[in-house]
Amino acid sequence: MADGIWYEDDIARVVVTEEQIRVKTEELAKQVAADYATVERVLLVGVLKGAVMFMADFARALGRCGRPVELEFMAVSSYGQRATSSGVVRILKDLDRDIAGRRVIVVEDIVDSGLTLSWLLRYLASRSAATVDVVALLRKPDAIQVQVPVKYVGFDIPNEFVVGYGLDFAEGYRELPYVGVLKPGVYARA
Ligand code: IMP
């Protein structure tokens, strides 16, 4: 442990490696760049805090594909006990500018129940975005039950709790460069 990175002892299994994320992000950016070839500036909307790593890498990948972007962030929280379980979402940080008539891409870390996303899509439509697409790095099986159109998906992963690359457990582990599953002992400690 002394020579290692602190979190390595806490990880049971890596689900998506750093290299897989890098390659997939380039692939997704190429698809989006092709689909948005005629759009002057793509407006990326990231949901804090989980999407922050993916947003940063995806925006730079789009830049390498020759697509200019603008970045907007929102922060939301749910009234429910589990994040978004009630489907009622409170805005903690709203968009900084008008998105009327803009072609918007929501950048999501993970789609689980899909409730946050379905609320967000309704909200962006109510703010008169011209079009709204979604790019999500990860998708869990339950998301398929909800009718949320996620046009660009990185990885379909099993239905288990994951951390890393923006995703947290009790606000920790966001800085991991990969996505992994925690050892059961970590939860016992919490
Ligand atoms: P949804 O509304 O159920 O689709 O989930 C939305 C949010 O819950 C995601 O944007 C994440 O912030 C969080 N979330 C869902 N699954 C996980 C996970 O496995 N690890 C960490 N956070 C998660």
Tab-separated table of C-alpha atoms and ligand atoms in Angstrom:
chain	number	residue	atom	x	y	z
A	1	MET	CA	0.000	0.000	0.000
A	2	ALA	CA	2.814	2.417	0.828
A	3	ASP	CA	4.015	2.387	-2.794
A	4	GLY	CA	0.587	1.852	-4.357
A	5	ILE	CA	-2.282	4.210	-5.003
A	6	TRP	CA	-4.607	4.432	-1.988
A	7	TYR	CA	-7.760	3.228	-3.737
A	8	GLU	CA	-6.338	0.095	-5.321
A	9	ASP	CA	-6.845	-1.882	-2.107
A	10	ASP	CA	-10.540	-0.989	-2.156
A	11	ILE	CA	-11.340	-2.187	-5.670
A	12	ALA	CA	-12.653	-5.736	-6.120
A	13	ARG	CA	-12.798	-5.651	-9.904
A	14	VAL	CA	-12.291	-3.252	-12.783
A	15	VAL	CA	-15.399	-3.165	-14.996
A	16	VAL	CA	-14.198	-0.727	-17.680
A	17	THR	CA	-10.486	0.010	-18.038
A	18	GLU	CA	-8.868	3.383	-18.635
A	19	GLU	CA	-7.873	2.271	-22.136
A	20	GLN	CA	-11.402	1.064	-22.959
A	21	ILE	CA	-12.793	4.443	-21.849
A	22	ARG	CA	-10.231	6.273	-23.994
A	23	VAL	CA	-10.941	4.246	-27.133
A	24	LYS	CA	-14.738	4.358	-26.666
A	25	THR	CA	-14.729	8.111	-26.045
A	26	GLU	CA	-12.926	8.651	-29.366
A	27	GLU	CA	-15.442	6.360	-31.136
A	28	LEU	CA	-18.445	8.168	-29.655
A	29	ALA	CA	-16.952	11.549	-30.530
A	30	LYS	CA	-16.416	10.457	-34.144
A	31	GLN	CA	-20.070	9.370	-34.415
A	32	VAL	CA	-21.329	12.603	-32.868
A	33	ALA	CA	-18.997	14.716	-35.015
A	34	ALA	CA	-20.351	13.027	-38.143
A	35	ASP	CA	-23.983	13.426	-37.036
A	36	TYR	CA	-23.422	17.066	-36.055
A	37	ALA	CA	-21.180	17.982	-38.994
A	38	THR	CA	-23.398	20.903	-39.997
A	39	VAL	CA	-23.854	22.329	-36.502
A	40	GLU	CA	-21.729	25.384	-35.885
A	41	ARG	CA	-21.231	24.738	-32.174
A	42	VAL	CA	-22.489	21.737	-30.285
A	43	LEU	CA	-23.799	22.603	-26.818
A	44	LEU	CA	-22.800	19.932	-24.309
A	45	VAL	CA	-24.787	19.836	-21.075
A	46	GLY	CA	-23.143	17.845	-18.304
A	47	VAL	CA	-24.804	16.826	-15.074
A	48	LEU	CA	-22.626	17.469	-12.034
A	49	LYS	CA	-20.800	15.906	-10.492
A	50	GLY	CA	-20.666	12.436	-12.025
A	51	ALA	CA	-20.338	13.481	-15.657
A	52	VAL	CA	-17.372	15.756	-15.091
A	53	MET	CA	-14.590	13.375	-16.199
A	54	PHE	CA	-16.460	12.069	-19.208
A	55	MET	CA	-17.530	15.579	-20.190
A	56	ALA	CA	-13.914	16.794	-20.143
A	57	ASP	CA	-12.619	13.880	-22.208
A	58	PHE	CA	-15.573	13.808	-24.593
A	59	ALA	CA	-15.335	17.558	-25.281
A	60	ARG	CA	-11.631	17.237	-26.103
A	61	ALA	CA	-12.312	14.219	-28.318
A	62	LEU	CA	-14.928	16.224	-30.228
A	63	GLY	CA	-12.382	19.009	-30.571
A	64	ARG	CA	-9.912	16.570	-32.129
A	65	CYS	CA	-12.685	15.603	-34.562
A	66	GLY	CA	-12.868	19.249	-35.593
A	67	ARG	CA	-16.162	20.078	-33.842
A	68	PRO	CA	-16.303	23.253	-31.753
A	69	VAL	CA	-18.258	22.871	-28.515
A	70	GLU	CA	-19.688	24.916	-25.678
A	71	LEU	CA	-19.947	23.495	-22.185
A	72	GLU	CA	-22.835	23.948	-19.773
A	73	PHE	CA	-23.364	22.256	-16.440
A	74	MET	CA	-26.388	21.547	-14.325
A	75	ALA	CA	-26.594	20.155	-10.817
A	76	VAL	CA	-29.726	18.391	-9.685
A	77	SER	CA	-30.892	16.476	-6.670
A	78	SER	CA	-33.959	14.430	-5.991
A	79	TYR	CA	-36.459	14.675	-3.182
A	80	GLY	CA	-36.467	10.905	-2.928
A	81	GLN	CA	-34.321	8.895	-0.573
A	82	ARG	CA	-32.268	7.197	-3.252
A	83	ALA	CA	-30.953	9.529	-5.937
A	84	THR	CA	-33.850	10.297	-8.269
A	85	SER	CA	-35.940	7.307	-7.133
A	86	SER	CA	-38.998	9.529	-6.855
A	87	GLY	CA	-38.435	11.026	-10.270
A	88	VAL	CA	-38.903	14.440	-8.668
A	89	VAL	CA	-35.825	16.510	-9.341
A	90	ARG	CA	-34.726	19.789	-7.806
A	91	ILE	CA	-32.368	22.075	-9.704
A	92	LEU	CA	-29.328	23.024	-7.612
A	93	LYS	CA	-27.536	24.718	-10.491
A	94	ASP	CA	-29.335	25.777	-13.610
A	95	LEU	CA	-27.990	26.468	-17.101
A	96	ASP	CA	-26.077	29.736	-17.355
A	97	ARG	CA	-27.602	30.759	-20.656
A	98	ASP	CA	-30.498	30.501	-22.996
A	99	ILE	CA	-30.580	27.278	-25.020
A	100	ALA	CA	-33.558	28.158	-27.200
A	101	GLY	CA	-32.994	26.910	-30.732
A	102	ARG	CA	-29.719	25.163	-29.829
A	103	ARG	CA	-28.745	21.589	-30.680
A	104	VAL	CA	-28.005	20.124	-27.268
A	105	ILE	CA	-26.199	16.936	-26.259
A	106	VAL	CA	-26.636	15.778	-22.681
A	107	VAL	CA	-23.452	14.133	-21.435
A	108	GLU	CA	-24.182	11.533	-18.757
A	109	ASP	CA	-21.900	9.345	-16.692
A	110	ILE	CA	-24.421	6.543	-16.222
A	111	VAL	CA	-28.051	5.821	-16.946
A	112	ASP	CA	-29.454	3.603	-14.222
A	113	SER	CA	-33.204	3.951	-13.650
A	114	GLY	CA	-33.263	6.680	-16.306
A	115	LEU	CA	-35.432	8.905	-14.118
A	116	THR	CA	-32.951	11.770	-13.892
A	117	LEU	CA	-32.468	11.727	-17.607
A	118	SER	CA	-36.141	11.586	-18.505
A	119	TRP	CA	-36.763	14.581	-16.241
A	120	LEU	CA	-33.799	16.422	-17.777
A	121	LEU	CA	-34.994	15.795	-21.324
A	122	ARG	CA	-38.396	17.248	-20.474
A	123	TYR	CA	-36.709	20.232	-18.838
A	124	LEU	CA	-34.446	20.966	-21.831
A	125	ALA	CA	-37.420	20.663	-24.179
A	126	SER	CA	-39.307	23.171	-21.992
A	127	ARG	CA	-36.337	25.547	-22.428
A	128	SER	CA	-36.925	25.262	-26.198
A	129	ALA	CA	-33.771	23.416	-27.260
A	130	ALA	CA	-33.999	22.685	-30.999
A	131	THR	CA	-32.908	19.063	-30.520
A	132	VAL	CA	-31.635	17.055	-27.567
A	133	ASP	CA	-29.565	13.899	-27.871
A	134	VAL	CA	-27.917	11.929	-25.095
A	135	VAL	CA	-24.466	10.429	-24.846
A	136	ALA	CA	-23.943	8.174	-21.829
A	137	LEU	CA	-20.695	6.436	-21.020
A	138	LEU	CA	-22.411	3.663	-19.052
A	139	ARG	CA	-25.852	2.108	-19.037
A	140	LYS	CA	-27.306	-0.392	-16.574
A	141	PRO	CA	-29.927	-2.985	-17.522
A	142	ASP	CA	-32.794	-1.275	-15.646
A	143	ALA	CA	-32.445	1.722	-17.951
A	144	ILE	CA	-33.878	-0.343	-20.748
A	145	GLN	CA	-37.243	-0.472	-18.938
A	146	VAL	CA	-37.565	3.304	-19.099
A	147	GLN	CA	-38.333	4.879	-22.417
A	148	VAL	CA	-35.385	7.260	-22.435
A	149	PRO	CA	-33.791	7.622	-25.818
A	150	VAL	CA	-30.021	7.362	-25.318
A	151	LYS	CA	-28.607	7.719	-28.804
A	152	TYR	CA	-24.948	7.173	-27.974
A	153	VAL	CA	-23.964	4.562	-25.356
A	154	GLY	CA	-20.443	3.641	-24.345
A	155	PHE	CA	-20.814	0.434	-22.352
A	156	ASP	CA	-23.698	-1.682	-21.114
A	157	ILE	CA	-22.645	-2.875	-17.678
A	158	PRO	CA	-24.149	-5.333	-15.160
A	159	ASN	CA	-26.562	-4.145	-12.511
A	160	GLU	CA	-24.107	-3.476	-9.707
A	161	PHE	CA	-22.862	-0.356	-7.997
A	162	VAL	CA	-19.742	1.057	-9.665
A	163	VAL	CA	-17.344	3.864	-8.806
A	164	GLY	CA	-14.653	5.805	-10.602
A	165	TYR	CA	-14.260	8.128	-13.551
A	166	GLY	CA	-16.643	10.617	-11.941
A	167	LEU	CA	-18.885	8.141	-10.136
A	168	ASP	CA	-18.713	8.196	-6.362
A	169	PHE	CA	-19.432	6.256	-3.242
A	170	ALA	CA	-20.038	8.735	-0.378
A	171	GLU	CA	-18.259	11.397	-2.493
A	172	GLY	CA	-15.109	9.292	-2.793
A	173	TYR	CA	-13.475	7.417	-5.695
A	174	ARG	CA	-14.438	9.943	-8.391
A	175	GLU	CA	-10.798	10.392	-9.386
A	176	LEU	CA	-10.220	6.752	-10.382
A	177	PRO	CA	-9.207	6.593	-14.054
A	178	TYR	CA	-11.314	3.448	-14.557
A	179	VAL	CA	-14.741	2.169	-13.512
A	180	GLY	CA	-14.782	-0.562	-10.905
A	181	VAL	CA	-16.651	-2.371	-8.163
A	182	LEU	CA	-15.737	-1.820	-4.514
A	183	LYS	CA	-14.860	-4.639	-2.138
A	184	PRO	CA	-17.743	-5.381	0.276
A	185	GLY	CA	-15.535	-4.367	3.217
A	186	VAL	CA	-15.524	-0.780	2.004
A	187	TYR	CA	-19.287	-0.500	2.561
A	188	ALA	CA	-18.953	-2.073	6.003
A	189	ARG	CA	-16.449	0.652	6.929
A	190	ALA	CA	-18.708	3.467	5.792
B	1	IMP	P1	-30.783	7.278	-12.645
B	1	IMP	O1	-31.680	8.475	-12.502
B	1	IMP	O2	-31.267	6.124	-11.793
B	1	IMP	O3	-30.590	6.858	-14.085
B	1	IMP	O4	-29.371	7.595	-12.010
B	1	IMP	C1	-28.795	8.825	-12.137
B	1	IMP	C2	-27.582	9.049	-11.293
B	1	IMP	O5	-27.415	8.126	-10.223
B	1	IMP	C3	-26.324	8.916	-12.135
B	1	IMP	O6	-26.098	10.066	-12.917
B	1	IMP	C4	-25.290	8.696	-11.061
B	1	IMP	O7	-24.851	9.921	-10.546
B	1	IMP	C5	-26.035	7.897	-10.003
B	1	IMP	N1	-25.718	6.465	-10.145
B	1	IMP	C6	-26.449	5.505	-10.738
B	1	IMP	N2	-25.819	4.305	-10.690
B	1	IMP	C7	-24.647	4.528	-10.042
B	1	IMP	C8	-23.509	3.687	-9.689
B	1	IMP	O8	-23.449	2.470	-9.958
B	1	IMP	N3	-22.491	4.296	-9.030
B	1	IMP	C9	-22.494	5.614	-8.705
B	1	IMP	N4	-23.510	6.437	-9.025
B	1	IMP	C10	-24.580	5.906	-9.692
